[in-house]
mmCIF file of C-alpha atoms in Angstrom:
data_model
loop_
_atom_site.group_PDB
_atom_site.id
_atom_site.type_symbol
_atom_site.label_atom_id
_atom_site.label_comp_id
_atom_site.label_asym_id
_atom_site.label_seq_id
_atom_site.Cartn_x
_atom_site.Cartn_y
_atom_site.Cartn_z
ATOM 1 C CA MET H 205 9.784 77.722 98.416
ATOM 2 C CA ASN H 206 13.044 78.867 97.366
ATOM 3 C CA LYS H 207 14.845 77.575 94.346
ATOM 4 C CA ASN H 208 17.176 75.867 96.425
ATOM 5 C CA ASN H 209 15.219 73.804 98.097
ATOM 6 C CA PHE H 210 13.292 73.083 94.027
ATOM 7 C CA TYR H 211 16.713 71.937 92.976
ATOM 8 C CA LYS H 212 17.238 69.900 95.940
ATOM 9 C CA ASN H 213 15.277 66.857 94.094
ATOM 10 C CA ALA H 214 18.082 66.976 91.133
ATOM 11 C CA TRP H 215 16.754 62.898 90.263
ATOM 12 C CA ALA H 216 13.479 64.332 89.803
ATOM 13 C CA TYR H 217 14.616 66.931 87.827
ATOM 14 C CA ASP H 218 16.511 64.503 85.713
ATOM 15 C CA ILE H 219 13.816 61.769 85.508
ATOM 16 C CA ALA H 220 11.092 64.557 84.230
ATOM 17 C CA PHE H 221 13.407 65.426 81.030
ATOM 18 C CA ASN H 222 14.582 61.582 80.719
ATOM 19 C CA ASP H 223 12.141 61.807 77.413
ATOM 20 C CA ARG H 224 15.034 64.338 75.795
ATOM 21 C CA GLU H 225 17.532 62.311 73.153
ATOM 22 C CA TYR H 226 21.039 63.228 74.635
ATOM 23 C CA ASP H 227 22.553 61.113 71.791
ATOM 24 C CA THR H 228 21.383 62.728 69.052
ATOM 25 C CA GLU H 229 21.565 66.408 70.382
ATOM 26 C CA CYS H 230 24.916 65.612 71.235
ATOM 27 C CA ASN H 231 25.442 64.184 67.486
ATOM 28 C CA PHE H 232 24.019 67.855 66.434
ATOM 29 C CA ILE H 233 26.642 69.461 69.100
ATOM 30 C CA GLU H 234 29.879 67.836 67.331
ATOM 31 C CA TRP H 235 28.781 68.316 64.023
ATOM 32 C CA CYS H 236 28.557 72.037 64.972
ATOM 33 C CA PHE H 237 31.885 71.900 66.074
ATOM 34 C CA ASP H 238 33.466 69.915 63.378
ATOM 35 C CA ASN H 239 31.942 72.110 60.830
ATOM 36 C CA TYR H 240 32.602 75.358 62.380
ATOM 37 C CA ASN H 241 35.326 75.965 64.443
ATOM 38 C CA ARG H 242 38.681 77.243 63.735
ATOM 39 C CA VAL H 243 40.987 76.274 66.260
ATOM 40 C CA LYS H 244 44.293 76.809 65.453
ATOM 41 C CA TYR H 245 45.897 73.560 66.343
ATOM 42 C CA HIS H 246 44.569 69.874 66.278
ATOM 43 C CA PRO H 247 44.368 69.113 69.888
ATOM 44 C CA LYS H 248 45.700 66.111 71.373
ATOM 45 C CA GLN H 249 42.635 65.836 74.388
ATOM 46 C CA LYS H 250 39.189 67.633 73.083
ATOM 47 C CA LEU H 251 38.011 69.922 75.947
ATOM 48 C CA PHE H 252 34.093 69.739 77.059
ATOM 49 C CA LEU H 253 32.105 72.616 79.142
ATOM 50 C CA GLU H 254 28.269 72.245 79.455
ATOM 51 C CA VAL H 255 27.165 75.777 81.383
ATOM 52 C CA ALA H 256 24.065 75.415 83.352
ATOM 53 C CA SER H 257 24.977 71.619 83.457
ATOM 54 C CA GLY H 258 22.269 70.269 85.507
ATOM 55 C CA PRO H 259 22.598 66.308 85.736
ATOM 56 C CA ALA H 260 25.358 67.051 83.454
ATOM 57 C CA ARG H 261 23.498 64.731 80.736
ATOM 58 C CA HIS H 262 25.475 66.250 78.120
ATOM 59 C CA ALA H 263 28.844 66.717 80.137
ATOM 60 C CA ARG H 264 28.700 62.888 80.631
ATOM 61 C CA GLU H 265 27.468 61.462 77.206
ATOM 62 C CA PHE H 266 31.012 63.770 75.696
ATOM 63 C CA ALA H 267 32.906 62.158 78.519
ATOM 64 C CA LYS H 268 31.881 58.908 76.872
ATOM 65 C CA ARG H 269 33.104 59.900 73.321
ATOM 66 C CA ASN H 270 36.733 60.454 74.879
ATOM 67 C CA TRP H 271 36.039 64.505 75.459
ATOM 68 C CA LYS H 272 37.528 65.732 78.658
ATOM 69 C CA SER H 273 34.355 67.079 80.175
ATOM 70 C CA VAL H 274 33.574 69.755 82.861
ATOM 71 C CA ALA H 275 30.094 70.445 84.484
ATOM 72 C CA LEU H 276 29.409 74.207 85.704
ATOM 73 C CA ASP H 277 25.946 74.882 87.683
ATOM 74 C CA LEU H 278 24.993 77.036 90.442
ATOM 75 C CA SER H 279 23.214 74.332 92.372
ATOM 76 C CA GLU H 280 25.347 72.788 94.538
ATOM 77 C CA GLU H 281 22.693 69.600 94.708
ATOM 78 C CA MET H 282 22.828 69.200 91.160
ATOM 79 C CA LEU H 283 26.559 68.899 90.878
ATOM 80 C CA HIS H 284 26.313 66.343 93.490
ATOM 81 C CA TYR H 285 23.625 64.494 92.014
ATOM 82 C CA ALA H 286 25.653 64.581 88.498
ATOM 83 C CA GLU H 287 28.762 63.679 90.360
ATOM 84 C CA ASP H 288 27.241 60.657 92.043
ATOM 85 C CA GLU H 289 25.671 59.692 87.993
ATOM 86 C CA ALA H 290 29.010 60.079 86.678
ATOM 87 C CA LYS H 291 30.699 57.540 88.958
ATOM 88 C CA LYS H 292 28.038 55.060 88.536
ATOM 89 C CA GLU H 293 29.040 55.152 84.709
ATOM 90 C CA ASN H 294 32.615 55.158 85.452
ATOM 91 C CA LEU H 295 33.270 58.434 84.030
ATOM 92 C CA ASN H 296 36.029 61.529 85.289
ATOM 93 C CA LEU H 297 34.206 64.689 85.086
ATOM 94 C CA GLU H 298 35.290 68.224 86.538
ATOM 95 C CA PHE H 299 32.731 69.871 88.482
ATOM 96 C CA ILE H 300 32.471 73.268 88.733
ATOM 97 C CA GLN H 301 30.001 75.278 91.201
ATOM 98 C CA ALA H 302 29.616 79.069 89.482
ATOM 99 C CA ASP H 303 27.570 81.443 88.034
ATOM 100 C CA MET H 304 27.620 81.447 84.620
ATOM 101 C CA SER H 305 27.226 85.229 84.426
ATOM 102 C CA ASN H 306 30.538 85.470 85.862
ATOM 103 C CA PHE H 307 33.139 82.437 85.939
ATOM 104 C CA ASN H 308 36.997 81.352 85.182
ATOM 105 C CA LEU H 309 38.229 77.775 84.032
ATOM 106 C CA ARG H 310 41.660 76.288 85.449
ATOM 107 C CA LYS H 311 42.233 75.420 80.935
ATOM 108 C CA PRO H 312 39.980 76.841 78.236
ATOM 109 C CA VAL H 313 37.931 74.863 76.244
ATOM 110 C CA HIS H 314 37.259 73.678 72.768
ATOM 111 C CA LEU H 315 33.515 73.564 73.096
ATOM 112 C CA THR H 316 30.921 75.018 75.500
ATOM 113 C CA VAL H 317 27.214 74.446 75.270
ATOM 114 C CA ASN H 318 23.929 75.973 77.433
ATOM 115 C CA LEU H 319 21.352 73.607 76.677
ATOM 116 C CA MET H 320 17.504 73.228 77.932
ATOM 117 C CA GLU H 321 17.271 76.982 77.771
ATOM 118 C CA SER H 322 18.710 78.156 81.047
ATOM 119 C CA ILE H 323 20.222 80.898 79.252
ATOM 120 C CA ALA H 324 16.408 82.306 80.332
ATOM 121 C CA HIS H 325 17.875 82.804 84.121
ATOM 122 C CA LEU H 326 19.777 85.453 82.857
ATOM 123 C CA THR H 327 17.642 88.569 82.943
ATOM 124 C CA THR H 328 19.908 91.545 82.226
ATOM 125 C CA ASN H 329 21.666 92.958 79.335
ATOM 126 C CA GLU H 330 24.808 93.333 81.307
ATOM 127 C CA GLN H 331 24.279 89.420 82.483
ATOM 128 C CA MET H 332 24.254 88.403 79.124
ATOM 129 C CA ILE H 333 27.052 90.147 78.010
ATOM 130 C CA SER H 334 29.315 89.182 80.860
ATOM 131 C CA HIS H 335 28.197 85.703 80.185
ATOM 132 C CA PHE H 336 29.203 86.240 76.643
ATOM 133 C CA GLN H 337 32.718 87.311 77.394
ATOM 134 C CA SER H 338 33.211 84.719 80.361
ATOM 135 C CA VAL H 339 32.300 81.751 77.884
ATOM 136 C CA ALA H 340 34.571 83.282 75.402
ATOM 137 C CA ARG H 341 37.589 84.092 78.231
ATOM 138 C CA ASN H 342 37.364 80.126 78.746
ATOM 139 C CA LEU H 343 37.236 79.120 75.004
ATOM 140 C CA VAL H 344 40.262 79.238 73.398
ATOM 141 C CA SER H 345 40.578 80.943 70.005
ATOM 142 C CA GLY H 346 38.148 79.330 67.245
ATOM 143 C CA GLY H 347 36.411 77.784 69.797
ATOM 144 C CA ILE H 348 32.474 76.686 69.616
ATOM 145 C CA TYR H 349 29.961 78.079 71.870
ATOM 146 C CA ILE H 350 26.453 76.629 71.482
ATOM 147 C CA ILE H 351 23.251 77.920 73.178
ATOM 148 C CA GLU H 352 19.591 76.178 72.925
ATOM 149 C CA ALA H 353 17.455 79.027 73.694
ATOM 150 C CA THR H 354 13.480 79.626 73.964
ATOM 151 C CA HIS H 355 12.086 79.918 70.063
ATOM 152 C CA PRO H 356 10.561 83.920 69.817
ATOM 153 C CA MET H 357 7.282 82.044 68.801
ATOM 154 C CA PHE H 358 6.797 81.136 72.502
ATOM 155 C CA PHE H 359 7.431 84.577 73.742
ATOM 156 C CA PHE H 360 3.583 84.864 74.979
ATOM 157 C CA PRO H 361 2.982 81.620 76.433
ATOM 158 C CA ASP H 362 -0.352 80.189 75.866
ATOM 159 C CA ASP H 363 -3.619 79.965 78.017
ATOM 160 C CA GLU H 364 -2.970 76.700 79.304
ATOM 161 C CA THR H 365 -0.343 75.513 82.071
ATOM 162 C CA ASN H 366 2.655 74.087 80.709
ATOM 163 C CA THR H 367 2.981 70.702 82.579
ATOM 164 C CA TRP H 368 4.236 67.002 81.275
ATOM 165 C CA SER H 369 5.091 64.043 83.680
ATOM 166 C CA TYR H 370 6.991 60.871 83.048
ATOM 167 C CA LYS H 371 7.821 57.144 85.168
ATOM 168 C CA ALA H 372 11.144 55.682 85.977
ATOM 169 C CA LYS H 373 12.797 53.765 89.027
ATOM 170 C CA GLY H 374 9.193 53.651 90.075
ATOM 171 C CA LYS H 375 8.721 56.943 90.417
ATOM 172 C CA LYS H 376 6.060 59.584 88.688
ATOM 173 C CA VAL H 377 8.051 62.854 88.429
ATOM 174 C CA GLU H 378 5.082 65.874 87.004
ATOM 175 C CA VAL H 379 6.678 69.079 85.995
ATOM 176 C CA THR H 380 4.759 72.280 86.036
ATOM 177 C CA PHE H 381 6.584 75.326 84.599
ATOM 178 C CA GLY H 382 4.302 78.340 84.317
ATOM 179 C CA LEU H 383 1.218 78.529 84.701
ATOM 180 C CA PRO H 384 -1.189 81.403 82.993
ATOM 181 C CA THR H 385 -1.184 83.759 85.763
ATOM 182 C CA ASP H 386 2.343 84.302 85.878
ATOM 183 C CA LYS H 387 3.074 88.007 85.612
ATOM 184 C CA TYR H 388 4.894 89.774 83.005
ATOM 185 C CA ASN H 389 7.193 92.765 83.543
ATOM 186 C CA SER H 390 6.689 94.685 80.247
ATOM 187 C CA VAL H 391 9.765 96.883 81.415
ATOM 188 C CA THR H 392 12.540 94.517 82.445
ATOM 189 C CA GLN H 393 11.120 92.066 80.132
ATOM 190 C CA GLU H 394 10.818 89.382 82.917
ATOM 191 C CA TRP H 395 8.099 86.961 83.494
ATOM 192 C CA ASN H 396 7.752 85.424 87.137
ATOM 193 C CA VAL H 397 7.265 81.756 86.138
ATOM 194 C CA THR H 398 6.239 79.523 88.463
ATOM 195 C CA SER H 399 7.941 76.033 88.535
ATOM 196 C CA ARG H 400 6.447 72.778 90.245
ATOM 197 C CA ILE H 401 7.641 69.416 90.766
ATOM 198 C CA LYS H 402 5.392 66.831 92.382
ATOM 199 C CA ILE H 403 6.356 63.654 92.754
ATOM 200 C CA ASN H 404 4.595 60.185 93.603
ATOM 201 C CA GLU H 405 6.680 57.731 95.203
ATOM 202 C CA ASN H 406 5.041 54.635 97.079
ATOM 203 C CA GLY H 407 1.566 55.653 96.739
ATOM 204 C CA LYS H 408 2.473 59.115 98.223
ATOM 205 C CA ASN H 409 2.851 63.013 96.822
ATOM 206 C CA TYR H 410 5.593 65.495 97.024
ATOM 207 C CA VAL H 411 5.341 68.870 95.976
ATOM 208 C CA TRP H 412 8.309 71.834 95.773
ATOM 209 C CA GLU H 413 7.337 75.021 93.864
ATOM 210 C CA SER H 414 9.453 78.181 93.407
ATOM 211 C CA VAL H 415 8.799 81.607 91.647
ATOM 212 C CA SER H 416 12.151 82.551 89.714
ATOM 213 C CA PRO H 417 12.145 85.517 87.276
ATOM 214 C CA VAL H 418 13.246 84.227 83.360
ATOM 215 C CA ARG H 419 13.762 86.495 80.318
ATOM 216 C CA TRP H 420 12.817 84.928 77.030
ATOM 217 C CA TYR H 421 15.160 86.689 74.028
ATOM 218 C CA LEU H 422 14.131 87.248 70.340
ATOM 219 C CA ALA H 423 16.491 86.622 67.834
ATOM 220 C CA GLN H 424 17.250 90.510 66.787
ATOM 221 C CA GLU H 425 18.144 91.524 70.232
ATOM 222 C CA MET H 426 20.156 88.163 70.856
ATOM 223 C CA LYS H 427 22.218 89.332 67.774
ATOM 224 C CA ALA H 428 22.702 92.593 69.157
ATOM 225 C CA LEU H 429 23.978 91.195 72.680
ATOM 226 C CA ILE H 430 26.109 89.079 70.799
ATOM 227 C CA GLU H 431 27.863 91.762 68.343
ATOM 228 C CA LEU H 432 28.099 94.054 71.845
ATOM 229 C CA SER H 433 30.206 91.137 73.805
ATOM 230 C CA GLY H 434 32.988 91.590 71.342
ATOM 231 C CA ALA H 435 33.562 88.422 71.985
ATOM 232 C CA PHE H 436 32.872 86.278 69.022
ATOM 233 C CA ASP H 437 33.967 86.764 65.289
ATOM 234 C CA LYS H 438 30.918 84.855 63.566
ATOM 235 C CA TYR H 439 27.241 83.242 64.898
ATOM 236 C CA TRP H 440 24.791 81.103 63.170
ATOM 237 C CA MET H 441 20.713 80.824 64.264
ATOM 238 C CA PHE H 442 19.050 77.356 63.620
ATOM 239 C CA GLY H 443 16.080 75.865 64.661
ATOM 240 C CA SER H 444 16.219 72.449 66.335
ATOM 241 C CA LEU H 445 19.097 70.415 68.069
ATOM 242 C CA TYR H 446 17.231 67.219 65.671
ATOM 243 C CA TYR H 447 18.609 67.902 62.211
ATOM 244 C CA THR H 448 21.846 67.465 60.787
ATOM 245 C CA PRO H 449 23.154 69.646 58.515
ATOM 246 C CA PRO H 450 21.169 71.952 60.725
ATOM 247 C CA SER H 451 17.642 73.469 59.955
ATOM 248 C CA PRO H 452 17.282 77.116 59.278
ATOM 249 C CA LEU H 453 15.409 79.105 62.275
ATOM 250 C CA ASP H 454 12.100 79.853 61.189
ATOM 251 C CA ASP H 455 8.634 79.760 62.022
ATOM 252 C CA THR H 456 7.786 76.372 60.641
ATOM 253 C CA GLU H 457 7.218 73.117 62.226
ATOM 254 C CA ASP H 458 10.549 72.020 62.375
ATOM 255 C CA SER H 459 11.573 75.198 64.338
ATOM 256 C CA ASP H 460 11.173 74.292 68.031
ATOM 257 C CA ALA H 461 14.083 76.088 69.859
ATOM 258 C CA MET H 462 16.578 78.870 68.754
ATOM 259 C CA VAL H 463 19.506 77.438 68.148
ATOM 260 C CA ILE H 464 22.666 79.386 67.947
ATOM 261 C CA VAL H 465 26.263 78.629 67.466
ATOM 262 C CA LEU H 466 28.881 81.109 67.544
ATOM 263 C CA ARG H 467 32.803 80.854 67.347
ATOM 264 C CA LYS H 468 35.399 82.851 69.327
ATOM 265 C CA LYS H 469 37.176 85.418 68.002
#
């Protein structure tokens, strides 16, 4: 099935990632903003953007923290789901359907994030540079952009299927992201990754599957692309969203991701 059908079950996707510590992640994000931003004035209302937002968990959390939040995603189904969830929580967010490689906001923000390895859906250098320039175009001077990318140690997946499951609201959701048989193109550096959601509801199973290209970036090529974009004056690389002060990006067990903090010129 195509990618749009896969994301029609936005609620199932949300359940599948229910074990993430969103409060802790948002604490890390705010710590980075407080310590690294060089915004030239103290904003009366801080503006937050979640790129490739999915269910907009982080945008919703920042709205609770009195930021004006914007959620941007390519999937119409995801945005409808996120908007419904925000209404249940009496939160006022702005929702924008757009491609993260090239977008424009009505007003620049102070803080932008792109989490849960969503950056991997940008598969060419040109897309990544355009993305960096788009983010910078929609950030105030001195604003912060934070990316959670795949740790380089996971560039080549192991020989086991990457599957996990979670239960909520009487439903079980099992997600598979990547099979040992997925193909890698060494020229384009793209993996054709199999994504599958299996839903068990009232004793019945439903399965949605797609195959889509992703690119997992190494640290040195990411540094080069950041510099080629010309959009940021400084960047830092860390190994997790769960430590403040942040832990360095390294090959130890404390590093479970490649977290990049960038500051706009």
